[in-house]
XYZ file of N, CA and C in Angstrom:
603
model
N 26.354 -0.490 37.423
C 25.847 -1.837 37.198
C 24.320 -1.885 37.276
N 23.779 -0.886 37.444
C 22.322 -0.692 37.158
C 21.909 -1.054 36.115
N 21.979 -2.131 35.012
C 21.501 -2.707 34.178
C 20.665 -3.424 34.446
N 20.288 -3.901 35.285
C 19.153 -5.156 35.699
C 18.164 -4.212 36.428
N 16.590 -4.977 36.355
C 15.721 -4.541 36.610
C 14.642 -5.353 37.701
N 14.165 -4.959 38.611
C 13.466 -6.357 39.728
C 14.051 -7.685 40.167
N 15.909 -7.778 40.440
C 16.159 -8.718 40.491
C 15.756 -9.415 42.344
N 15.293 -10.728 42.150
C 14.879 -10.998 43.462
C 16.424 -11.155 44.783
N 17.442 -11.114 43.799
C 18.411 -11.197 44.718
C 19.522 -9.905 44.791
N 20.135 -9.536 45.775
C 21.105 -8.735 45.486
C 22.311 -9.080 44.235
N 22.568 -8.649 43.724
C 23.733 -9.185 42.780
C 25.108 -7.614 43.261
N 25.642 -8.833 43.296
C 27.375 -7.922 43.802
C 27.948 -7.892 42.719
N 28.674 -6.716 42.872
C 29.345 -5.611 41.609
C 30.011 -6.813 40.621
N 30.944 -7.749 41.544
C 31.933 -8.630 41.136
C 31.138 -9.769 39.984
N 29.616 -10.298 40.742
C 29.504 -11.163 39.652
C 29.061 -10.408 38.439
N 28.375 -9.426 38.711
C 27.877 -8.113 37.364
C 29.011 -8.024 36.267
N 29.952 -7.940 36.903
C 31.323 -7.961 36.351
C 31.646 -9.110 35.502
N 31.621 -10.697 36.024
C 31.802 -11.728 35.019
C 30.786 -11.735 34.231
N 29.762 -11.791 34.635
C 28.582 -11.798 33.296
C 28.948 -10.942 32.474
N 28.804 -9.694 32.461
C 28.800 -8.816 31.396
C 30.554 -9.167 30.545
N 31.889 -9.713 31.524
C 32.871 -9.642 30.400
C 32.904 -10.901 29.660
N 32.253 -12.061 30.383
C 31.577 -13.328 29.358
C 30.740 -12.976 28.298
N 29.860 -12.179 28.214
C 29.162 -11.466 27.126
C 29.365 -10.707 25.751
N 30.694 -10.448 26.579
C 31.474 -9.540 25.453
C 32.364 -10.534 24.663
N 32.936 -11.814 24.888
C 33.436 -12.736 24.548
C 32.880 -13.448 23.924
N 33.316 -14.072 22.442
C 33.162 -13.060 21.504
C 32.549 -12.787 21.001
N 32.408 -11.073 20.310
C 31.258 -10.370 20.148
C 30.053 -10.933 19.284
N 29.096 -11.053 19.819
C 27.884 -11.699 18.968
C 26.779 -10.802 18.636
N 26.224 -11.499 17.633
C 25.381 -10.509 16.680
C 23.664 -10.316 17.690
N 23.576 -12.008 18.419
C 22.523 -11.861 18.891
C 22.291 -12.402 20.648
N 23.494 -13.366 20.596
C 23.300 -13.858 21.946
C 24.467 -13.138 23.033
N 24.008 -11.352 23.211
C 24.339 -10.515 23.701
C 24.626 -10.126 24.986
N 24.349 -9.676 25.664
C 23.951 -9.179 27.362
C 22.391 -8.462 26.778
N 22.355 -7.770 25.419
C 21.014 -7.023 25.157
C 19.995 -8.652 25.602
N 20.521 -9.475 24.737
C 19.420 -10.329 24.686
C 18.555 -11.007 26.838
N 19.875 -11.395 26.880
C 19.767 -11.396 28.634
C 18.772 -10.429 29.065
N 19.068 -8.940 28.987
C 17.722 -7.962 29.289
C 16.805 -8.224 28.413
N 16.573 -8.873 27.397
C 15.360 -8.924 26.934
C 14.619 -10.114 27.497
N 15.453 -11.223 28.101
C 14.858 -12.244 28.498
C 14.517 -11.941 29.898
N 15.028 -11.498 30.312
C 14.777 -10.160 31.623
C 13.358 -9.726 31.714
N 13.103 -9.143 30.497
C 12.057 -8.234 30.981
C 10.774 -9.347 30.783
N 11.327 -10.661 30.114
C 9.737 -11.648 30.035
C 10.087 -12.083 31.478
N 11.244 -12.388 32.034
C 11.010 -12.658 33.392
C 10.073 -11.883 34.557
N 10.525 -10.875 34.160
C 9.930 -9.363 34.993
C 8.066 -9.439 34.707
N 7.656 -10.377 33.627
C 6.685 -10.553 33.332
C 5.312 -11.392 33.659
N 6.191 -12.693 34.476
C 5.990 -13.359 35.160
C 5.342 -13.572 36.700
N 4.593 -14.128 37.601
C 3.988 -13.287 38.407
C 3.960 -14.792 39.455
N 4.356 -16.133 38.754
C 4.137 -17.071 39.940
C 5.417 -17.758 40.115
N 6.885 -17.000 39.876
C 8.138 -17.856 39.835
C 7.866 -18.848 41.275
N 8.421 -19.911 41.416
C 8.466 -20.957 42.966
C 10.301 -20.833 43.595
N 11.237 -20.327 42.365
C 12.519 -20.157 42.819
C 13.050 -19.201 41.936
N 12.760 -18.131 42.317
C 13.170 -16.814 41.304
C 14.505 -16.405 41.375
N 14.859 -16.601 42.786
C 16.814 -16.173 42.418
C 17.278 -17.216 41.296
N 17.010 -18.425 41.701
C 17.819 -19.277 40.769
C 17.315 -19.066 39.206
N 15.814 -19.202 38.987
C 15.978 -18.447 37.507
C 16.586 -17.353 36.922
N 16.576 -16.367 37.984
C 17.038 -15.107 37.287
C 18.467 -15.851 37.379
N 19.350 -15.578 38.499
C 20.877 -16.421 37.674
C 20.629 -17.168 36.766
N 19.852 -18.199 36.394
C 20.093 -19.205 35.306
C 20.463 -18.202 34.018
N 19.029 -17.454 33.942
C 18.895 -16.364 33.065
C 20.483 -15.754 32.444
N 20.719 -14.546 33.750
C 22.182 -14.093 33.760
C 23.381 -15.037 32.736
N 22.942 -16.529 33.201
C 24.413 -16.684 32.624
C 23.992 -18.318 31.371
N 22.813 -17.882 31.087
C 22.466 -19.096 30.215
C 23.169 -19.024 28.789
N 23.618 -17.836 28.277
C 24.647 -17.967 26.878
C 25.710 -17.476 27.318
N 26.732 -17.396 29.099
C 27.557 -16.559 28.995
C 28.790 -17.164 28.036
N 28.334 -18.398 27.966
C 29.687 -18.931 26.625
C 29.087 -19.417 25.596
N 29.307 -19.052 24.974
C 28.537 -19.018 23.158
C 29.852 -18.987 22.329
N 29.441 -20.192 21.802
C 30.956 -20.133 20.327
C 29.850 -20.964 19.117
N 29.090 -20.196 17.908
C 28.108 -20.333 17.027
C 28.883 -22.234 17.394
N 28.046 -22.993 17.022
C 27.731 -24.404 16.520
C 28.487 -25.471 17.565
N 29.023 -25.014 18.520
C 29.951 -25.273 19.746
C 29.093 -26.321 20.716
N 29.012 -27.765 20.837
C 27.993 -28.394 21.738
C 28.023 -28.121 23.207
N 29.249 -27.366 23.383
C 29.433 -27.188 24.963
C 29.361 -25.913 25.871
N 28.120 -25.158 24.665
C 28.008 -24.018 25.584
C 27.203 -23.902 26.812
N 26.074 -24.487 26.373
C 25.250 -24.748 27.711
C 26.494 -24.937 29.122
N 27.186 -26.296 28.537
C 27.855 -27.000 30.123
C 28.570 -25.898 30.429
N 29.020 -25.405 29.849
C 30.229 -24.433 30.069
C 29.343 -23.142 30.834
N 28.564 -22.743 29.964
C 28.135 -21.781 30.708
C 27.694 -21.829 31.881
N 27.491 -23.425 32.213
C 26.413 -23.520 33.713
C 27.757 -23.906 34.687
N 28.977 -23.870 34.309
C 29.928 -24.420 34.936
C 30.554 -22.347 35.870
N 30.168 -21.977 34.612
C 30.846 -20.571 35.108
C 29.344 -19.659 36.078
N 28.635 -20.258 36.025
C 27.415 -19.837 36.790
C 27.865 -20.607 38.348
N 28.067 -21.617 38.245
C 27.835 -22.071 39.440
C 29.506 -21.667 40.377
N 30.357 -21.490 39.838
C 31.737 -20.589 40.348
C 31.239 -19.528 40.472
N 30.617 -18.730 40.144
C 29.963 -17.506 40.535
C 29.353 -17.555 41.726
N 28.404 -18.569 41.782
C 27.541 -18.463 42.930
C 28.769 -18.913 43.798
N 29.280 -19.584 43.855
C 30.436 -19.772 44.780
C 31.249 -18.528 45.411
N 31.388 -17.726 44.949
C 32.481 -17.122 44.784
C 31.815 -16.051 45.312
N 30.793 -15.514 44.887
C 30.689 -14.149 44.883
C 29.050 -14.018 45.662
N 28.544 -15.443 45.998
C 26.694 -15.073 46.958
C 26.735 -16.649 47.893
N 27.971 -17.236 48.192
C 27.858 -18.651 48.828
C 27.539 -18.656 49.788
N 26.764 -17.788 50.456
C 26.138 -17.618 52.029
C 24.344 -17.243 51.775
N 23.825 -17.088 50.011
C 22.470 -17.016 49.821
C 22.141 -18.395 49.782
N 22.309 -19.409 50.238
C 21.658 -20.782 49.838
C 21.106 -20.499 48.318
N 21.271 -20.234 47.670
C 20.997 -20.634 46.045
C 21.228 -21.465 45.929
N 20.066 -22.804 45.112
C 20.252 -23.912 44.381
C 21.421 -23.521 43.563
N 22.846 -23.995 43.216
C 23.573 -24.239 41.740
C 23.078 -25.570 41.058
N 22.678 -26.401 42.069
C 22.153 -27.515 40.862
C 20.910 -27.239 40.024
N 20.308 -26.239 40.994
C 19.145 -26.204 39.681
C 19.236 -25.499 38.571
N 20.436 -23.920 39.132
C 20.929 -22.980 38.381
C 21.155 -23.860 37.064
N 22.142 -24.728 37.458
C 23.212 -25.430 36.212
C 22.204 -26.490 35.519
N 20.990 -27.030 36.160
C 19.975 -27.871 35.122
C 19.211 -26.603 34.038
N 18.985 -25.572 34.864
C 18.324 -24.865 34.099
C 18.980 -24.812 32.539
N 20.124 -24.023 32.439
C 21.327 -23.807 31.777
C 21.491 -24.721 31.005
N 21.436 -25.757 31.575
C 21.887 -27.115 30.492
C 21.032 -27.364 29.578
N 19.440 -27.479 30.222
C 18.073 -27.430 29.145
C 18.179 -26.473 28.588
N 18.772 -25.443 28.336
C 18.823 -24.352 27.014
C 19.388 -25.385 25.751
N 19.811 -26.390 25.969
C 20.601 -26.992 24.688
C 19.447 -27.889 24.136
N 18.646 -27.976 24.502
C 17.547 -28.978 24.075
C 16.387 -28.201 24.155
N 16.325 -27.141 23.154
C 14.929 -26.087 22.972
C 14.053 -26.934 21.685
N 13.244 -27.014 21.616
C 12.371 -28.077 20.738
C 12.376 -29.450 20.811
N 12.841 -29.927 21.558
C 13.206 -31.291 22.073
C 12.471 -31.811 23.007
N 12.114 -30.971 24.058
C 11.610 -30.872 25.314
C 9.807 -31.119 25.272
N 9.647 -32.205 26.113
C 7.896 -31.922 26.440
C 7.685 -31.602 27.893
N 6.261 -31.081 27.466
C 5.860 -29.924 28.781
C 5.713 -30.966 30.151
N 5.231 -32.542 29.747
C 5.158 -33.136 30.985
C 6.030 -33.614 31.745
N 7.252 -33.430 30.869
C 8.607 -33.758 32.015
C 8.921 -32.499 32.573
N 8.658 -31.275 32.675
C 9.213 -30.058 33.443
C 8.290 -29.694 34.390
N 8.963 -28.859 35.502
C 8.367 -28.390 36.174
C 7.520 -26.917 35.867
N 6.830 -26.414 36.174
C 6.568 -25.089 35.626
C 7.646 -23.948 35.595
N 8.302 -23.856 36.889
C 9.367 -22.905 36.683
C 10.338 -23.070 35.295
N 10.943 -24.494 35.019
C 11.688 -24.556 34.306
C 10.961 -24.183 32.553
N 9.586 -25.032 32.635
C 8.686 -24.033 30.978
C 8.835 -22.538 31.163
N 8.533 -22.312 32.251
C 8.832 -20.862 31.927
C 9.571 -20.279 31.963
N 10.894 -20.718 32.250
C 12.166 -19.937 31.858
C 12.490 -20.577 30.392
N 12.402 -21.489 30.397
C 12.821 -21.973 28.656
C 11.499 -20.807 27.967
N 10.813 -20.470 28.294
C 9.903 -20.367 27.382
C 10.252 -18.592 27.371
N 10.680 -18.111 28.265
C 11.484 -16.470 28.023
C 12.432 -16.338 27.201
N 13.349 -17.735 27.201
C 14.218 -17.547 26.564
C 13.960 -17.878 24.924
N 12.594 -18.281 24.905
C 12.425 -18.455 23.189
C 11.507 -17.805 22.934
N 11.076 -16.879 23.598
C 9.967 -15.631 23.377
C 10.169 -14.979 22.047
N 11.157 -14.720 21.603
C 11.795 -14.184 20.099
C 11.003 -14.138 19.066
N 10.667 -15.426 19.253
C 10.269 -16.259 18.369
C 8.959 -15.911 18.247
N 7.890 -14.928 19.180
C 6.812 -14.596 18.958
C 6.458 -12.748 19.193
N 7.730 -12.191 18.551
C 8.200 -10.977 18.322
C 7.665 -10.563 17.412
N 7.184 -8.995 17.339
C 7.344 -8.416 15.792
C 7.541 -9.240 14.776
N 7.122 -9.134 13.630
C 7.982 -9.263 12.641
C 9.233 -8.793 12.560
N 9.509 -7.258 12.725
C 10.771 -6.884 12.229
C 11.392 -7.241 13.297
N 11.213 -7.658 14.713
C 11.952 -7.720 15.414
C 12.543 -9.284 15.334
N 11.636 -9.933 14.807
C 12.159 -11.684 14.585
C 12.915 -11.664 13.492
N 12.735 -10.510 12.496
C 13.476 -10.495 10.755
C 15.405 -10.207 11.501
N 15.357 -9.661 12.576
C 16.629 -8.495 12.769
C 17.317 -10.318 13.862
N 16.452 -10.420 14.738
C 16.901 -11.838 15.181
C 17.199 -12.697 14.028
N 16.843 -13.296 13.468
C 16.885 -14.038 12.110
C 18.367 -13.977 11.800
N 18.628 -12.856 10.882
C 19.592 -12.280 10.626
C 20.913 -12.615 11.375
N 20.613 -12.183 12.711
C 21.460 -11.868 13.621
C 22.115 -13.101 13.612
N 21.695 -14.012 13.853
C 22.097 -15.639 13.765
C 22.513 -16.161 12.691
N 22.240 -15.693 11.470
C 22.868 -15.707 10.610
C 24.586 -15.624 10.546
N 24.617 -14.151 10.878
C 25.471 -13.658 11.064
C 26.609 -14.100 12.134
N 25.938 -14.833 13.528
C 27.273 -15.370 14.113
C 27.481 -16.858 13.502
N 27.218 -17.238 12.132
C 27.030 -18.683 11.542
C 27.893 -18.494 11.020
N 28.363 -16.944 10.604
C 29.133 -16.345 9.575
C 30.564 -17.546 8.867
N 31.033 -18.129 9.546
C 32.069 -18.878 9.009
C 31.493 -20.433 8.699
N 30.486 -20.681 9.462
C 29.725 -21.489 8.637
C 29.181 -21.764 7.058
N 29.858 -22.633 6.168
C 29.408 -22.497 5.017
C 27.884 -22.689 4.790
N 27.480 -21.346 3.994
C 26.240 -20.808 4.203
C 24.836 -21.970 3.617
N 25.530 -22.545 2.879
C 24.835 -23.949 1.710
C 24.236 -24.744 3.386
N 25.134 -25.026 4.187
C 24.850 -26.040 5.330
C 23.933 -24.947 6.245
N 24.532 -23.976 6.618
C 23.726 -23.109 7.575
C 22.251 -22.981 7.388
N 22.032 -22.721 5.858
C 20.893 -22.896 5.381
C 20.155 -23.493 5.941
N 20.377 -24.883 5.680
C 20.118 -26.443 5.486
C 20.038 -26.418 6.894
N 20.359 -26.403 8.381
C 20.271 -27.228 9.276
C 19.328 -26.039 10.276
N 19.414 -24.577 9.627
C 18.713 -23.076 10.194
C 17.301 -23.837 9.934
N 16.787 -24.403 8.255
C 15.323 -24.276 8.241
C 15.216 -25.598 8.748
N 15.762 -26.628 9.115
C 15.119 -27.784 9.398
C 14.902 -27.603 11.293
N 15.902 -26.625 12.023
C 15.769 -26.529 12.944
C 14.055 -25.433 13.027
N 13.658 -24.459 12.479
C 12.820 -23.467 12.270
C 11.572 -24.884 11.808
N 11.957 -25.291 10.867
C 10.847 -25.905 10.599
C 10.516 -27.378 11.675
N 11.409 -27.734 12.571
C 10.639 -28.551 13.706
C 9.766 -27.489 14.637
N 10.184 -26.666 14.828
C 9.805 -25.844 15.866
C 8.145 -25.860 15.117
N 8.087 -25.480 14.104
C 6.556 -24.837 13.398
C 6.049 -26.617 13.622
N 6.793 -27.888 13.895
C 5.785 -28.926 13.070
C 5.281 -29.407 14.977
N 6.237 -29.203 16.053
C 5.665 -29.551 17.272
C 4.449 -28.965 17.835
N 4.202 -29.875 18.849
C 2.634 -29.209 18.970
C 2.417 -28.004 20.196
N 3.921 -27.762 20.690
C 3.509 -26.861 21.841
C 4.928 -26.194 21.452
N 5.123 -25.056 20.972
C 6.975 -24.314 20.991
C 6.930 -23.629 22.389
N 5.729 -23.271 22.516
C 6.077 -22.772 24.211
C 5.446 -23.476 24.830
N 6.376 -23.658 26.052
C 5.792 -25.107 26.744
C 5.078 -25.065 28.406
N 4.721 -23.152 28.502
C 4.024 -23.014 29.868
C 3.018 -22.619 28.491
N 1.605 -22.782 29.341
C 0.057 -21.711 29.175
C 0.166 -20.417 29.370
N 1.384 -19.833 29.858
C 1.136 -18.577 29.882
C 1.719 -17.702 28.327
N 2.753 -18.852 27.827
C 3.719 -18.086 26.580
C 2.960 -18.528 25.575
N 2.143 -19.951 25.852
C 1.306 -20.650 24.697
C 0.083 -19.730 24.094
N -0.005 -18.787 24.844
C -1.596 -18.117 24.879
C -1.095 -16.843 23.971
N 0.328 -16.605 24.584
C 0.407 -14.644 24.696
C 1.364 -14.975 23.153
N 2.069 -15.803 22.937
C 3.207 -16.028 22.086
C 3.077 -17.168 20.365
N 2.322 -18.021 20.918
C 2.057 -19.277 20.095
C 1.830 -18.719 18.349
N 0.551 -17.865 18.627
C 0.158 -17.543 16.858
C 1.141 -16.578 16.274
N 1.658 -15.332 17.288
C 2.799 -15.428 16.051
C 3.546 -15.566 16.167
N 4.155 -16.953 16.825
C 4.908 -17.231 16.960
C 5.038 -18.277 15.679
N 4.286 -19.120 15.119
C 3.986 -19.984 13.705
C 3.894 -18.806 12.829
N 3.390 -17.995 12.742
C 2.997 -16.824 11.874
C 5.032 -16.552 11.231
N 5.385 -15.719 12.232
C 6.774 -15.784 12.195
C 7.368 -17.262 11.148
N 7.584 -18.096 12.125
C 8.138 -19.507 11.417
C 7.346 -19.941 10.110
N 6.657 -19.627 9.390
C 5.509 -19.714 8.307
C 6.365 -18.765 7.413
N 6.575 -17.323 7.287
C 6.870 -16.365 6.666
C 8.344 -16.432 6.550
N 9.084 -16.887 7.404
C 10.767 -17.100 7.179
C 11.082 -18.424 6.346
N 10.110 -19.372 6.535
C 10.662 -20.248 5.920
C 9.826 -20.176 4.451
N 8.571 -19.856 4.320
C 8.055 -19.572 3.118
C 9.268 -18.637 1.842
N 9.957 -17.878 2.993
C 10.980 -17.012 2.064
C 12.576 -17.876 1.668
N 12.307 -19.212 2.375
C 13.339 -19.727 2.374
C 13.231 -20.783 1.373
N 12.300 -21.122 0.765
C 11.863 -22.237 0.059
C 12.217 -21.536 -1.292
């Protein structure tokens, strides 16, 4: 279970165990356990968390239920986070309410302004949309990837609701909503959203 890297809390074999077989359920092109370590390592990146166990769980189990176009993954997922903490660390005082707010604001990514959050919470939303100021090829292979769990989605609509979602993101005035992702992430992060949808037009 050595998959995780600097976690501030012990994590026991058992919850390692639900995360990763929620992950595997069902198999997705992008919202993986890979992706979790990738949001991982912007965590690992970070240097002023104020409640770092509870982000990193949020982290752990912020897509552990993903069904493409499904409104209830967030709840769901923050429902199986917080039975976890129950179950398997209920003697670490871990916030679950904040765990499960965190979790829930994953469903409202572009929606969100920076003056209603706290900093911890911009900067975990803002790991988790780091993607978005990737490589090129690494945002082209994300792209894709989402595509691909749309797959039964008729593609005419997927289209249609992929660039209008891509294209709010490019028209707001902050996509990352700490100073630290705004600085390191922002230009190509439009750069990105500019070139996908230019190819989409």
């Amino acid at each position: 279970m050595s998959t995780l890297t600097n976690p501030p809390l012990a994590i026991p074999e058992g919850l390692m165990r639900s995360v990763l077989a929620a992950y595997a359920q069902p198999p997705r092109a992008y919202h993986s356990f890979a992706h979790v370590q990738e949001v991982l390592r912007h965590f690992d990146s970070v240097t002023t968390w104020q409640h770092p166990r509870e982000v990193y769980l949020a982290i752990l189990f912020h897509d552990a239920i993903y069904f493409a176009g499904k409104s209830d993954n967030e709840a769901r997922s923050a429902d199986l986070a917080v039975q976890a903490i129950d179950t398997f660390i209920p003697r670490e005082g871990v916030d679950g309410a904040l765990v499960r707010n965190l979790i829930e604001l994953t469903a409202k990514h572009g929606k969100l302004k920076r003056e209603e959050l706290d900093e911890d919470t911009r900067l975990f939303l803002d790991c988790d949309m780091a993607i978005l100021g990737s490589p090129a090829a690494q945002f082209d292979a994300y792209d894709d990837a989402i595509a691909v769990e749309y797959g039964e989605v008729p593609k005419i609509l997927y289209r249609f609701n992929r660039k209008r979602f891509l294209k709010h993101l490019l028209e707001v005035d902050r996509i990352f909503l700490s100073d630290l992702f705004h600085t390191r992430l922002d230009a190509a992060a439009r750069d990105n959203l500019r070139r996908v949808l230019g190819r989409a037009d």
